[in-house]
Amino acid sequence: MSTIGVFPASGGLGSSIVNHLTTLVPANQLVLIARDPTKLNPQRNAGATVRAADYDDPDSLSTVFDGIDVLMLISYASFEIDHRIKVHRTAINAAIASGVKHIFYSSLGFGGDLTDHTVAHVMGAHIATEKELAEHAQAGNLTYTSIREGLYSESFPIYTAWFDLHHPVPEITIPHSGAGPGVAWVKRDELGEATAKLVTSFTKNPESFKYVNRKLLLSGPREISLAETVEILGSAVGKPVTIRPISVDEYTRLPHGGLHTYHGVDLSREWATACDAIRDGETAVVSPALGEILGREPESFETTIKKMI
């Protein structure tokens, strides 16, 4: 059987993928890699191999993928571009040197219907990494599948000026009117489940896997405008909530509490481009792939939000 690696294996999406993989394949088929391996002790105890590595420590990646046939590479947790591209490249090159045959890469659900065009700063590193994977595939170094994971339902705060379900405010100030096109919100754990099923499907029968050297989009079941998103949030907390559109300059002056700061640089202006991308319809595409892979209708945004209260 092919050995499956997951890196990083202890973050939000990574943990979900690992949890579902452990129900689909024997634990001894898994190599789980994280900056803090102690977070993976339950999987280690079940028989998985656990290793330590960190995107920000290139030396730790040099041999960490040894013995892995199929690698689930989860993107670096940031929306800065240059550093993300650099660490992704280091990991991919290390995987090739270690003999990894196929990489699944967790991309993001901007870019519309799998295009390489985006105005969203957060998508820049993903598109660059997808292009590098395609170049490696063309050179015969490996094969790949890029999974454009739709915008998590649970991530709504970063698109709604940090709206807090437990401390709701009546007004959300963002550089967007709330009008459609909107977002095909999708539950993160269902993305993890579907991703695990894709990885398992490839390892069991790579010859019939239809996403070799391709991208696919996993989205939620329907498009929801930001205005409707906010209405759903208001309904969940039992209070009316509205959007007050502001300029990008005003948005950058809001007290983001450092949440848009990466490597000491305030990227709130760059983050505001996500609103431009939503306005352009980049996140509005509804793909049937998630439901087909899960074998059921994906959970609605309303249901996920109600469970978060």
Short mmCIF file of C-alpha atoms in Angstrom, two decimals:
data_model
loop_
_atom_site.label_atom_id
_atom_site.label_comp_id
_atom_site.label_asym_id
_atom_site.label_seq_id
_atom_site.Cartn_x
_atom_site.Cartn_y
_atom_site.Cartn_z
CA MET A 1 0.00 0.00 0.00
CA SER A 2 1.11 3.56 -0.65
CA THR A 3 2.34 5.54 2.33
CA ILE A 4 0.40 8.77 2.84
CA GLY A 5 2.04 11.81 4.38
CA VAL A 6 0.28 14.88 5.75
CA PHE A 7 2.13 18.15 6.39
CA PRO A 8 1.31 20.12 8.47
CA ALA A 9 -0.94 17.60 10.16
CA SER A 10 -2.09 19.46 13.28
CA GLY A 11 -3.77 22.66 12.05
CA GLY A 12 -7.48 23.14 11.45
CA LEU A 13 -7.73 21.60 7.99
CA GLY A 14 -4.85 19.22 8.62
CA SER A 15 -6.44 17.81 11.76
CA SER A 16 -9.70 17.28 9.93
CA ILE A 17 -7.99 15.48 7.04
CA VAL A 18 -6.04 13.28 9.45
CA ASN A 19 -9.13 12.42 11.50
CA HIS A 20 -10.92 11.26 8.38
CA LEU A 21 -7.90 9.46 6.94
CA THR A 22 -7.67 7.35 10.10
CA THR A 23 -11.16 6.02 9.35
CA LEU A 24 -10.25 5.18 5.76
CA VAL A 25 -6.78 3.63 5.88
CA PRO A 26 -4.73 1.72 8.48
CA ALA A 27 -2.82 4.03 10.80
CA ASN A 28 0.49 2.38 9.88
CA GLN A 29 0.01 3.72 6.34
CA LEU A 30 0.22 7.32 7.61
CA VAL A 31 3.19 9.62 8.17
CA LEU A 32 2.02 12.70 10.05
CA ILE A 33 4.28 15.74 10.25
CA ALA A 34 3.86 18.77 12.48
CA ARG A 35 5.86 21.50 14.16
CA ASP A 36 4.71 20.10 17.51
CA PRO A 37 4.50 16.30 17.17
CA THR A 38 2.99 15.92 20.65
CA LYS A 39 -0.29 17.14 19.17
CA LEU A 40 -0.34 13.91 17.19
CA ASN A 41 0.16 11.50 20.11
CA PRO A 42 -3.27 9.82 19.67
CA GLN A 43 -2.43 8.98 16.05
CA ARG A 44 1.08 7.86 17.07
CA ASN A 45 -0.44 5.56 19.68
CA ALA A 46 -2.75 4.13 17.03
CA GLY A 47 0.23 3.20 14.84
CA ALA A 48 0.92 6.23 12.65
CA THR A 49 4.47 7.47 12.12
CA VAL A 50 4.89 10.96 13.54
CA ARG A 51 7.67 13.35 12.56
CA ALA A 52 8.65 16.93 13.34
CA ALA A 53 9.09 19.68 10.74
CA ASP A 54 8.31 23.35 10.31
CA TYR A 55 7.80 25.35 7.13
CA ASP A 56 9.91 28.10 8.72
CA ASP A 57 12.83 25.74 9.33
CA PRO A 58 14.01 24.61 5.87
CA ASP A 59 16.54 22.17 7.30
CA SER A 60 13.73 20.27 9.04
CA LEU A 61 12.19 19.51 5.64
CA SER A 62 15.26 17.96 4.02
CA THR A 63 14.46 14.31 4.79
CA VAL A 64 11.10 14.49 6.57
CA PHE A 65 9.24 13.19 3.50
CA ASP A 66 11.41 10.09 3.09
CA GLY A 67 9.36 6.95 2.52
CA ILE A 68 6.20 8.85 1.60
CA ASP A 69 4.51 8.00 -1.70
CA VAL A 70 1.59 10.44 -1.60
CA LEU A 71 1.87 13.76 0.23
CA MET A 72 -1.01 15.94 1.36
CA LEU A 73 0.71 19.34 1.43
CA ILE A 74 -1.33 21.92 3.32
CA SER A 75 -0.48 25.49 2.47
CA TYR A 76 1.42 27.78 4.82
CA ALA A 77 -0.94 29.61 7.17
CA SER A 78 -0.62 33.21 5.99
CA PHE A 79 -1.82 35.42 3.18
CA GLU A 80 1.56 37.03 2.56
CA ILE A 81 2.76 36.04 -0.91
CA ASP A 82 6.54 35.86 -1.26
CA HIS A 83 7.29 33.92 1.93
CA ARG A 84 4.48 31.45 1.23
CA ILE A 85 5.77 30.76 -2.28
CA LYS A 86 9.29 30.26 -0.93
CA VAL A 87 8.35 27.77 1.80
CA HIS A 88 5.98 25.88 -0.50
CA ARG A 89 8.80 25.56 -3.05
CA THR A 90 11.20 24.30 -0.40
CA ALA A 91 8.71 21.66 0.74
CA ILE A 92 7.90 20.54 -2.82
CA ASN A 93 11.56 20.24 -3.75
CA ALA A 94 12.25 18.27 -0.58
CA ALA A 95 9.34 15.96 -1.37
CA ILE A 96 10.66 15.33 -4.88
CA ALA A 97 14.14 14.64 -3.53
CA SER A 98 12.63 12.14 -1.08
CA GLY A 99 10.80 10.28 -3.85
CA VAL A 100 7.23 11.45 -3.29
CA LYS A 101 5.26 10.45 -6.37
CA HIS A 102 2.10 12.57 -6.01
CA ILE A 103 1.29 15.77 -4.12
CA PHE A 104 -2.18 16.87 -3.11
CA TYR A 105 -2.01 20.61 -2.45
CA SER A 106 -4.57 22.58 -0.45
CA SER A 107 -5.25 25.67 -2.52
CA LEU A 108 -8.09 28.16 -1.96
CA GLY A 109 -11.49 28.83 -3.51
CA PHE A 110 -10.80 32.19 -5.12
CA GLY A 111 -10.21 32.46 -8.87
CA GLY A 112 -13.73 31.62 -10.04
CA ASP A 113 -14.15 28.43 -12.03
CA LEU A 114 -10.56 27.18 -11.65
CA THR A 115 -9.01 30.12 -13.49
CA ASP A 116 -5.52 31.49 -12.85
CA HIS A 117 -6.85 35.04 -12.63
CA THR A 118 -7.57 36.65 -9.29
CA VAL A 119 -7.60 40.07 -7.69
CA ALA A 120 -7.41 38.52 -4.21
CA HIS A 121 -3.99 39.00 -2.64
CA VAL A 122 -4.56 35.89 -0.52
CA MET A 123 -4.75 33.76 -3.68
CA GLY A 124 -1.46 34.90 -5.17
CA ALA A 125 0.78 32.32 -3.54
CA HIS A 126 -1.67 29.52 -4.30
CA ILE A 127 -1.70 30.25 -8.02
CA ALA A 128 2.09 30.49 -8.07
CA THR A 129 2.39 27.15 -6.25
CA GLU A 130 -0.11 25.51 -8.60
CA LYS A 131 2.00 26.67 -11.54
CA GLU A 132 5.16 25.24 -9.98
CA LEU A 133 3.45 21.90 -9.40
CA ALA A 134 2.29 21.87 -13.05
CA GLU A 135 5.86 22.57 -14.20
CA HIS A 136 7.17 19.68 -12.10
CA ALA A 137 4.49 17.40 -13.54
CA GLN A 138 5.42 18.43 -17.08
CA ALA A 139 9.07 17.68 -16.31
CA GLY A 140 8.10 14.23 -15.03
CA ASN A 141 9.18 14.90 -11.45
CA LEU A 142 5.82 13.95 -9.92
CA THR A 143 2.08 14.22 -10.42
CA TYR A 144 -0.21 16.49 -8.45
CA THR A 145 -3.76 17.47 -7.61
CA SER A 146 -4.58 20.99 -6.45
CA ILE A 147 -7.71 21.12 -4.33
CA ARG A 148 -9.18 24.60 -4.22
CA GLU A 149 -10.79 24.40 -0.80
CA GLY A 150 -13.80 26.72 -0.69
CA LEU A 151 -14.06 29.54 1.82
CA TYR A 152 -14.70 27.99 5.23
CA SER A 153 -18.07 28.84 6.75
CA GLU A 154 -16.22 29.13 10.05
CA SER A 155 -13.92 31.79 8.55
CA PHE A 156 -16.72 34.33 8.09
CA PRO A 157 -15.21 36.72 10.72
CA ILE A 158 -12.27 37.69 8.50
CA TYR A 159 -14.72 38.73 5.77
CA THR A 160 -17.07 40.54 8.17
CA ALA A 161 -14.70 42.79 10.15
CA TRP A 162 -14.22 40.14 12.86
CA PHE A 163 -17.90 39.73 13.70
CA ASP A 164 -18.20 37.70 16.90
CA LEU A 165 -21.24 35.46 17.34
CA HIS A 166 -20.88 35.65 21.11
CA HIS A 167 -20.40 39.43 21.25
CA PRO A 168 -22.43 40.65 18.27
CA VAL A 169 -22.47 44.23 17.04
CA PRO A 170 -25.32 45.73 15.01
CA GLU A 171 -23.14 47.03 12.18
CA ILE A 172 -20.36 45.48 10.10
CA THR A 173 -18.01 47.91 8.33
CA ILE A 174 -16.26 46.45 5.27
CA PRO A 175 -15.27 47.75 1.81
CA HIS A 176 -18.23 45.97 0.20
CA SER A 177 -21.92 46.81 -0.14
CA GLY A 178 -23.06 43.27 0.56
CA ALA A 179 -24.64 42.85 -2.85
CA GLY A 180 -23.98 39.72 -4.90
CA PRO A 181 -22.09 37.88 -6.27
CA GLY A 182 -21.37 36.21 -2.98
CA VAL A 183 -19.65 33.20 -1.43
CA ALA A 184 -20.34 29.46 -1.67
CA TRP A 185 -19.49 28.96 2.01
CA VAL A 186 -18.45 25.43 2.97
CA LYS A 187 -17.96 23.64 6.29
CA ARG A 188 -14.27 23.05 7.02
CA ASP A 189 -14.67 19.51 8.34
CA GLU A 190 -16.53 18.51 5.18
CA LEU A 191 -13.59 19.83 3.18
CA GLY A 192 -11.34 17.69 5.37
CA GLU A 193 -13.52 14.65 4.84
CA ALA A 194 -13.70 15.08 1.07
CA THR A 195 -9.97 15.74 0.83
CA ALA A 196 -9.21 12.59 2.80
CA LYS A 197 -11.49 10.61 0.49
CA LEU A 198 -9.72 12.02 -2.57
CA VAL A 199 -6.30 11.08 -1.19
CA THR A 200 -7.52 7.59 -0.31
CA SER A 201 -9.13 7.13 -3.71
CA PHE A 202 -5.87 7.99 -5.45
CA THR A 203 -3.77 5.65 -3.32
CA LYS A 204 -6.13 2.75 -3.95
CA ASN A 205 -6.37 3.20 -7.71
CA PRO A 206 -4.21 5.97 -9.19
CA GLU A 207 -4.83 4.80 -12.76
CA SER A 208 -8.52 5.65 -12.57
CA PHE A 209 -8.18 8.84 -10.51
CA LYS A 210 -9.59 11.64 -12.65
CA TYR A 211 -7.83 14.57 -10.99
CA VAL A 212 -4.22 13.72 -11.84
CA ASN A 213 -2.38 16.91 -12.82
CA ARG A 214 -5.59 18.86 -12.43
CA LYS A 215 -7.28 21.37 -10.15
CA LEU A 216 -10.70 20.88 -8.60
CA LEU A 217 -12.97 23.14 -6.61
CA LEU A 218 -14.75 22.04 -3.45
CA SER A 219 -17.48 24.54 -2.66
CA GLY A 220 -20.59 24.76 -0.54
CA PRO A 221 -24.07 23.98 -1.90
CA ARG A 222 -25.16 27.53 -2.77
CA GLU A 223 -23.92 31.05 -3.28
CA ILE A 224 -24.77 33.49 -0.49
CA SER A 225 -24.24 37.24 -0.83
CA LEU A 226 -22.43 39.04 1.96
CA ALA A 227 -25.67 40.85 2.77
CA GLU A 228 -27.46 37.52 3.19
CA THR A 229 -24.46 36.17 5.10
CA VAL A 230 -24.85 39.00 7.60
CA GLU A 231 -28.62 38.42 7.80
CA ILE A 232 -27.94 34.77 8.67
CA LEU A 233 -25.46 35.83 11.34
CA GLY A 234 -28.04 38.24 12.77
CA SER A 235 -30.69 35.54 12.79
CA ALA A 236 -28.33 33.19 14.60
CA VAL A 237 -27.62 35.71 17.38
CA GLY A 238 -31.20 36.99 17.51
CA LYS A 239 -30.29 40.58 16.66
CA PRO A 240 -30.45 42.58 13.43
CA VAL A 241 -27.06 43.08 11.79
CA THR A 242 -26.34 45.19 8.73
CA ILE A 243 -23.38 46.13 6.54
CA ARG A 244 -22.14 49.72 6.32
CA PRO A 245 -19.87 49.97 3.28
CA ILE A 246 -16.65 51.93 3.84
CA SER A 247 -13.66 52.77 1.70
CA VAL A 248 -10.52 50.68 1.70
CA ASP A 249 -8.68 53.56 3.38
CA GLU A 250 -11.24 53.55 6.19
CA TYR A 251 -10.99 49.78 6.47
CA THR A 252 -7.22 49.89 6.89
CA ARG A 253 -7.61 52.34 9.77
CA LEU A 254 -9.93 50.05 11.74
CA PRO A 255 -8.48 48.43 14.89
CA HIS A 256 -7.76 44.95 13.50
CA GLY A 257 -5.79 44.02 16.59
CA GLY A 258 -2.84 42.83 14.56
CA LEU A 259 -4.90 40.12 12.88
CA HIS A 260 -3.93 41.42 9.44
CA THR A 261 -0.25 41.74 10.36
CA TYR A 262 2.26 39.18 9.11
CA HIS A 263 6.00 39.30 9.68
CA GLY A 264 5.59 42.75 11.19
CA VAL A 265 3.83 44.22 8.15
CA ASP A 266 0.23 45.45 8.21
CA LEU A 267 -1.52 43.80 5.25
CA SER A 268 -5.04 45.08 5.91
CA ARG A 269 -5.05 46.88 2.55
CA GLU A 270 -3.98 43.70 0.81
CA TRP A 271 -6.67 41.75 2.66
CA ALA A 272 -9.30 44.21 1.42
CA THR A 273 -8.72 42.81 -2.08
CA ALA A 274 -10.70 39.76 -0.94
CA CYS A 275 -13.78 41.99 -1.05
CA ASP A 276 -12.90 42.96 -4.61
CA ALA A 277 -12.61 39.30 -5.54
CA ILE A 278 -15.95 38.47 -3.95
CA ARG A 279 -17.50 41.41 -5.82
CA ASP A 280 -16.05 40.03 -9.07
CA GLY A 281 -17.66 36.62 -8.48
CA GLU A 282 -14.46 34.71 -7.71
CA THR A 283 -16.02 32.90 -4.74
CA ALA A 284 -19.52 32.46 -6.17
CA VAL A 285 -18.96 29.28 -8.18
CA VAL A 286 -20.96 26.33 -6.88
CA SER A 287 -19.27 23.05 -7.77
CA PRO A 288 -21.02 19.68 -7.44
CA ALA A 289 -17.73 17.94 -6.59
CA LEU A 290 -18.01 18.14 -2.80
CA GLY A 291 -21.44 16.54 -2.69
CA GLU A 292 -20.37 13.86 -5.16
CA ILE A 293 -17.32 12.95 -3.07
CA LEU A 294 -19.18 13.03 0.25
CA GLY A 295 -22.14 11.14 -1.17
CA ARG A 296 -24.56 13.62 0.41
CA GLU A 297 -25.61 17.25 0.27
CA PRO A 298 -23.02 19.46 2.00
CA GLU A 299 -24.08 21.17 5.20
CA SER A 300 -25.69 24.58 4.75
CA PHE A 301 -24.07 27.77 5.99
CA GLU A 302 -27.07 28.38 8.25
CA THR A 303 -26.67 25.00 9.93
CA THR A 304 -22.94 25.44 10.51
CA ILE A 305 -23.44 28.90 12.02
CA LYS A 306 -26.20 27.71 14.35
CA LYS A 307 -23.87 24.97 15.62
CA MET A 308 -21.27 27.62 16.45
CA ILE A 309 -23.56 29.52 18.82
#
